[in-house]
GROMACS .gro file of C-alpha atoms in nm:
model
  259
    1MET     CA    1  11.254  10.427   9.966
    2ARG     CA    2  11.623  10.343   9.967
    3PRO     CA    3  11.759  10.051  10.169
    4GLY     CA    4  11.870  10.142  10.514
    5VAL     CA    5  11.709  10.303  10.813
    6ASP     CA    6  11.741  10.672  10.889
    7ALA     CA    7  11.674  10.816  11.230
    8GLY     CA    8  11.364  11.029  11.204
    9PRO     CA    9  11.035  11.126  11.365
   10PHE     CA   10  10.838  10.863  11.175
   11THR     CA   11  10.510  10.741  11.321
   12MET     CA   12  10.568  10.407  11.147
   13HIS     CA   13  10.846  10.230  10.961
   14ILE     CA   14  10.737   9.968  10.706
   15ASP     CA   15  10.978   9.729  10.534
   16VAL     CA   16  10.854   9.528  10.236
   17LEU     CA   17  11.057   9.219  10.141
   18THR     CA   18  11.003   9.124   9.777
   19LEU     CA   19  11.163   8.976   9.467
   20PHE     CA   20  11.011   9.249   9.251
   21PRO     CA   21  11.085   9.590   9.410
   22GLY     CA   22  11.005   9.774   9.087
   23MET     CA   23  10.637   9.690   9.130
   24PHE     CA   24  10.614   9.934   9.422
   25GLU     CA   25  10.754  10.243   9.252
   26GLY     CA   26  10.420  10.366   9.117
   27PRO     CA   27  10.186  10.293   9.409
   28PHE     CA   28  10.424  10.417   9.678
   29ASN     CA   29  10.521  10.734   9.491
   30GLN     CA   30  10.170  10.862   9.431
   31SER     CA   31   9.872  10.994   9.621
   32MET     CA   32   9.823  10.957   9.996
   33VAL     CA   33  10.109  10.715  10.065
   34LYS     CA   34  10.360  10.955   9.907
   35ARG     CA   35  10.218  11.251  10.099
   36ALA     CA   36  10.248  11.058  10.423
   37ALA     CA   37  10.610  10.975  10.344
   38ASP     CA   38  10.685  11.336  10.250
   39ARG     CA   39  10.547  11.447  10.587
   40ASP     CA   40  10.768  11.194  10.769
   41VAL     CA   41  10.459  11.017  10.900
   42VAL     CA   42  10.577  10.688  10.751
   43LYS     CA   43  10.902  10.557  10.608
   44ILE     CA   44  10.868  10.274  10.357
   45VAL     CA   45  11.170  10.067  10.258
   46VAL     CA   46  11.138   9.810   9.978
   47ARG     CA   47  11.407   9.541   9.994
   48ASP     CA   48  11.488   9.277   9.734
   49PHE     CA   49  11.551   8.976   9.953
   50ARG     CA   50  11.730   8.809   9.661
   51GLN     CA   51  12.035   9.008   9.780
   52TYR     CA   52  12.049   8.778  10.083
   53ALA     CA   53  12.101   8.465   9.872
   54HIS     CA   54  12.455   8.325   9.900
   55ASP     CA   55  12.522   8.165   9.562
   56ARG     CA   56  12.642   8.357   9.258
   57HIS     CA   57  12.304   8.318   9.085
   58HIS     CA   58  12.118   8.461   9.387
   59THR     CA   59  11.890   8.158   9.401
   60VAL     CA   60  11.592   8.200   9.632
   61ASP     CA   61  11.375   7.904   9.529
   62ASP     CA   62  11.406   7.531   9.474
   63TYR     CA   63  11.201   7.221   9.392
   64PRO     CA   64  10.977   7.091   9.674
   65PHE     CA   65  11.087   6.786   9.869
   66GLY     CA   66  10.852   6.497   9.795
   67GLY     CA   67  10.789   6.615   9.440
   68GLY     CA   68  10.514   6.829   9.296
   69THR     CA   69  10.476   7.116   9.055
   70GLY     CA   70  10.627   7.461   9.090
   71MET     CA   71  10.902   7.602   9.306
   72VAL     CA   72  10.918   7.687   9.678
   73LEU     CA   73  11.091   7.988   9.831
   74LYS     CA   74  11.393   7.879  10.033
   75PRO     CA   75  11.408   7.980  10.401
   76ASP     CA   76  11.762   8.119  10.423
   77ALA     CA   77  11.724   8.447  10.230
   78ILE     CA   78  11.393   8.527  10.398
   79PHE     CA   79  11.524   8.455  10.748
   80GLU     CA   80  11.834   8.666  10.693
   81ALA     CA   81  11.640   8.953  10.537
   82VAL     CA   82  11.399   8.970  10.832
   83GLU     CA   83  11.678   8.934  11.089
   84ASP     CA   84  11.886   9.203  10.918
   85THR     CA   85  11.586   9.438  10.905
   86ARG     CA   86  11.506   9.384  11.273
   87ARG     CA   87  11.869   9.447  11.360
   88GLU     CA   88  11.873   9.777  11.169
   89LEU     CA   89  11.548   9.882  11.332
   90GLY     CA   90  11.675   9.787  11.677
   91ASP     CA   91  11.350   9.599  11.721
   92GLN     CA   92  11.383   9.223  11.760
   93THR     CA   93  11.011   9.179  11.816
   94CYS     CA   94  10.902   9.372  11.506
   95PRO     CA   95  10.601   9.194  11.350
   96ALA     CA   96  10.688   9.002  11.031
   97ILE     CA   97  10.378   8.935  10.824
   98LEU     CA   98  10.363   8.691  10.535
   99LEU     CA   99  10.122   8.783  10.255
  100THR     CA  100   9.967   8.452  10.154
  101PRO     CA  101   9.627   8.312  10.042
  102GLN     CA  102   9.636   8.096  10.357
  103GLY     CA  103   9.639   8.391  10.597
  104ARG     CA  104   9.357   8.552  10.792
  105VAL     CA  105   9.145   8.766  10.563
  106PHE     CA  106   9.239   9.134  10.583
  107ASN     CA  107   8.975   9.383  10.699
  108HIS     CA  108   8.942   9.725  10.858
  109ARG     CA  109   8.988   9.588  11.211
  110ILE     CA  110   9.321   9.431  11.115
  111ALA     CA  111   9.428   9.755  10.945
  112GLN     CA  112   9.356   9.940  11.271
  113GLU     CA  113   9.552   9.678  11.463
  114LEU     CA  114   9.856   9.713  11.237
  115ALA     CA  115   9.839  10.093  11.244
  116GLN     CA  116   9.925  10.076  11.615
  117GLN     CA  117  10.266   9.926  11.540
  118LYS     CA  118  10.586  10.131  11.531
  119ASN     CA  119  10.760   9.895  11.288
  120LEU     CA  120  10.622   9.645  11.040
  121ILE     CA  121  10.779   9.392  10.802
  122LEU     CA  122  10.574   9.258  10.510
  123ILE     CA  123  10.700   8.948  10.327
  124CYS     CA  124  10.571   8.892   9.974
  125GLY     CA  125  10.523   8.523   9.905
  126HIS     CA  126  10.568   8.378   9.556
  127TYR     CA  127  10.564   8.064   9.344
  128GLU     CA  128  10.414   7.766   9.529
  129GLY     CA  129  10.469   7.938   9.863
  130VAL     CA  130  10.745   7.946  10.121
  131ASP     CA  131  10.932   7.677  10.310
  132GLU     CA  132  10.715   7.584  10.608
  133ARG     CA  133  10.994   7.671  10.852
  134VAL     CA  134  10.939   8.037  10.765
  135ARG     CA  135  10.582   8.003  10.892
  136GLU     CA  136  10.676   7.799  11.196
  137HIS     CA  137  10.978   7.991  11.322
  138LEU     CA  138  10.990   8.340  11.170
  139VAL     CA  139  10.664   8.513  11.077
  140THR     CA  140  10.433   8.646  11.344
  141ASP     CA  141  10.120   8.662  11.129
  142GLU     CA  142   9.984   8.564  10.789
  143ILE     CA  143   9.744   8.784  10.593
  144SER     CA  144   9.534   8.730  10.281
  145ILE     CA  145   9.341   9.002  10.100
  146GLY     CA  146   9.072   8.761   9.983
  147ASP     CA  147   8.978   8.411   9.881
  148PHE     CA  148   9.167   8.409   9.553
  149VAL     CA  149   9.525   8.350   9.441
  150LEU     CA  150   9.759   8.617   9.302
  151THR     CA  151  10.090   8.560   9.127
  152GLY     CA  152  10.267   8.698   9.433
  153GLY     CA  153  10.224   8.891   9.754
  154GLU     CA  154  10.323   9.228   9.609
  155LEU     CA  155   9.972   9.349   9.526
  156ALA     CA  156   9.852   9.230   9.865
  157ALA     CA  157  10.133   9.423  10.036
  158MET     CA  158  10.031   9.738   9.849
  159VAL     CA  159   9.673   9.698   9.970
  160VAL     CA  160   9.782   9.647  10.330
  161VAL     CA  161  10.020   9.945  10.325
  162ASP     CA  162   9.757  10.176  10.175
  163ALA     CA  163   9.490  10.072  10.425
  164VAL     CA  164   9.727  10.107  10.722
  165VAL     CA  165   9.899  10.433  10.625
  166ARG     CA  166   9.572  10.624  10.578
  167LEU     CA  167   9.487  10.544  10.942
  168LEU     CA  168   9.805  10.703  11.078
  169PRO     CA  169   9.782  11.045  11.246
  170ASN     CA  170   9.796  11.351  11.019
  171VAL     CA  171   9.747  11.155  10.696
  172LEU     CA  172   9.380  11.223  10.625
  173ALA     CA  173   9.269  11.584  10.596
  174SER     CA  174   9.033  11.526  10.887
  175GLU     CA  175   9.053  11.271  11.167
  176GLU     CA  176   8.674  11.251  11.149
  177ALA     CA  177   8.693  11.130  10.790
  178ALA     CA  178   8.827  10.789  10.890
  179LEU     CA  179   8.549  10.743  11.144
  180ASP     CA  180   8.274  10.787  10.884
  181GLU     CA  181   8.416  10.548  10.625
  182SER     CA  182   8.276  10.206  10.548
  183TYR     CA  183   8.360   9.950  10.821
  184ALA     CA  184   8.501  10.210  11.062
  185ARG     CA  185   8.192  10.192  11.285
  186GLY     CA  186   8.085   9.846  11.176
  187LEU     CA  187   7.861   9.983  10.898
  188LEU     CA  188   7.897  10.073  10.532
  189GLU     CA  189   7.927  10.443  10.461
  190TYR     CA  190   7.618  10.653  10.393
  191PRO     CA  191   7.549  10.792  10.039
  192GLN     CA  192   7.746  11.100   9.937
  193TYR     CA  193   7.635  11.387   9.709
  194THR     CA  194   7.794  11.699   9.562
  195ARG     CA  195   7.714  11.966   9.302
  196PRO     CA  196   7.510  12.004   9.090
  197ARG     CA  197   7.205  11.998   9.314
  198VAL     CA  198   6.998  11.850   9.032
  199TYR     CA  199   7.151  11.629   8.763
  200ARG     CA  200   6.938  11.486   8.483
  201GLY     CA  201   6.636  11.528   8.704
  202TRP     CA  202   6.788  11.348   9.001
  203GLU     CA  203   6.790  11.570   9.309
  204VAL     CA  204   7.008  11.572   9.617
  205PRO     CA  205   6.807  11.472   9.929
  206GLU     CA  206   6.656  11.785  10.081
  207VAL     CA  207   6.786  11.712  10.430
  208LEU     CA  208   7.147  11.758  10.311
  209LEU     CA  209   7.063  12.113  10.203
  210SER     CA  210   6.879  12.204  10.523
  211GLY     CA  211   7.179  12.319  10.727
  212ASN     CA  212   7.040  12.124  11.022
  213HIS     CA  213   7.348  11.931  11.128
  214GLN     CA  214   7.162  11.715  11.378
  215GLU     CA  215   6.911  11.601  11.116
  216ILE     CA  216   7.188  11.547  10.861
  217ALA     CA  217   7.378  11.328  11.110
  218ARG     CA  218   7.061  11.130  11.183
  219TRP     CA  219   6.987  11.083  10.812
  220ARG     CA  220   7.340  10.967  10.742
  221ARG     CA  221   7.337  10.719  11.027
  222GLU     CA  222   7.002  10.578  10.912
  223GLN     CA  223   7.120  10.554  10.553
  224ALA     CA  224   7.435  10.373  10.665
  225ILE     CA  225   7.220  10.119  10.849
  226ILE     CA  226   6.988  10.073  10.551
  227ARG     CA  227   7.277  10.033  10.307
  228THR     CA  228   7.452   9.785  10.533
  229LEU     CA  229   7.133   9.584  10.573
  230GLN     CA  230   7.088   9.573  10.196
  231ARG     CA  231   7.446   9.496  10.099
  232ARG     CA  232   7.631   9.348  10.397
  233PRO     CA  233   7.376   9.233  10.659
  234ASP     CA  234   7.648   9.020  10.821
  235LEU     CA  235   7.813   9.339  10.950
  236LEU     CA  236   7.512   9.443  11.156
  237ALA     CA  237   7.577   9.172  11.413
  238GLY     CA  238   7.887   9.360  11.529
  239ALA     CA  239   7.750   9.714  11.497
  240ALA     CA  240   7.655   9.916  11.804
  241LEU     CA  241   7.293  10.014  11.733
  242SER     CA  242   7.062  10.215  11.957
  243ASN     CA  243   6.712  10.088  12.029
  244GLU     CA  244   6.575  10.331  11.771
  245GLU     CA  245   6.821  10.211  11.511
  246GLN     CA  246   6.745   9.849  11.588
  247THR     CA  247   6.377   9.930  11.529
  248ILE     CA  248   6.468  10.063  11.184
  249VAL     CA  249   6.639   9.735  11.104
  250GLU     CA  250   6.342   9.530  11.220
  251ARG     CA  251   6.098   9.741  11.019
  252ILE     CA  252   6.299   9.696  10.700
  253LYS     CA  253   6.342   9.324  10.758
  254SER     CA  254   5.967   9.283  10.806
  255GLY     CA  255   5.895   9.467  10.482
  256ARG     CA  256   5.727   9.765  10.651
  257GLY     CA  257   5.981  10.010  10.509
  258PHE     CA  258   6.159  10.299  10.675
  259ASN     CA  259   5.873  10.506  10.814
   0.00000   0.00000   0.00000
């Protein structure tokens, strides 16, 4: 994750602009993200945009015009960091996304959308936010990971990178795995079991031991619907349900149970 862009067969190139590059050393050098980088599926470059400040103190923030508490990130270093990154990438239309509590709330659909990009720039906001001209004239999108406020956009950037990278080709052990996960088909994932078959008197559902793949698939789909109805009924409105599956939903809603 050294500054600079190397020519390579990467599926995606992600640049993260931050004031705290050290925060990314652990998350990006472990687990699935590291394996994806080692396989040249993704190249991640973490840049300290403080290096683009022009004064000897590398100042990137200042007091807000009009008064108020806190400091605001100045536009110049951010603009130059994004422009320099786009120039190195040879991609003047590369998406530049600001991580901010004011952005659209991140979800699986947005992760899929971003995974289609060749290049991606993530800008970590800080302090009381960024100069509005960054929003108006530079960034192409704004993303939040939830209705709460963090000390900066670094943790949000880590979440976005992890969610996007795992959707890239040849990252997961099986392409089917991503299709069965929560939200992938508009539903929460079905319950999972492993050995031992019986634990403290609790048994694995018999259908999972039957070897009947058609019945197992049916059971899993039904369980996904039931779990979604119980925990996130709002998701069902966008799920593609068959007539039989819709009947299951109606039976549960009416209190008549599954069968």
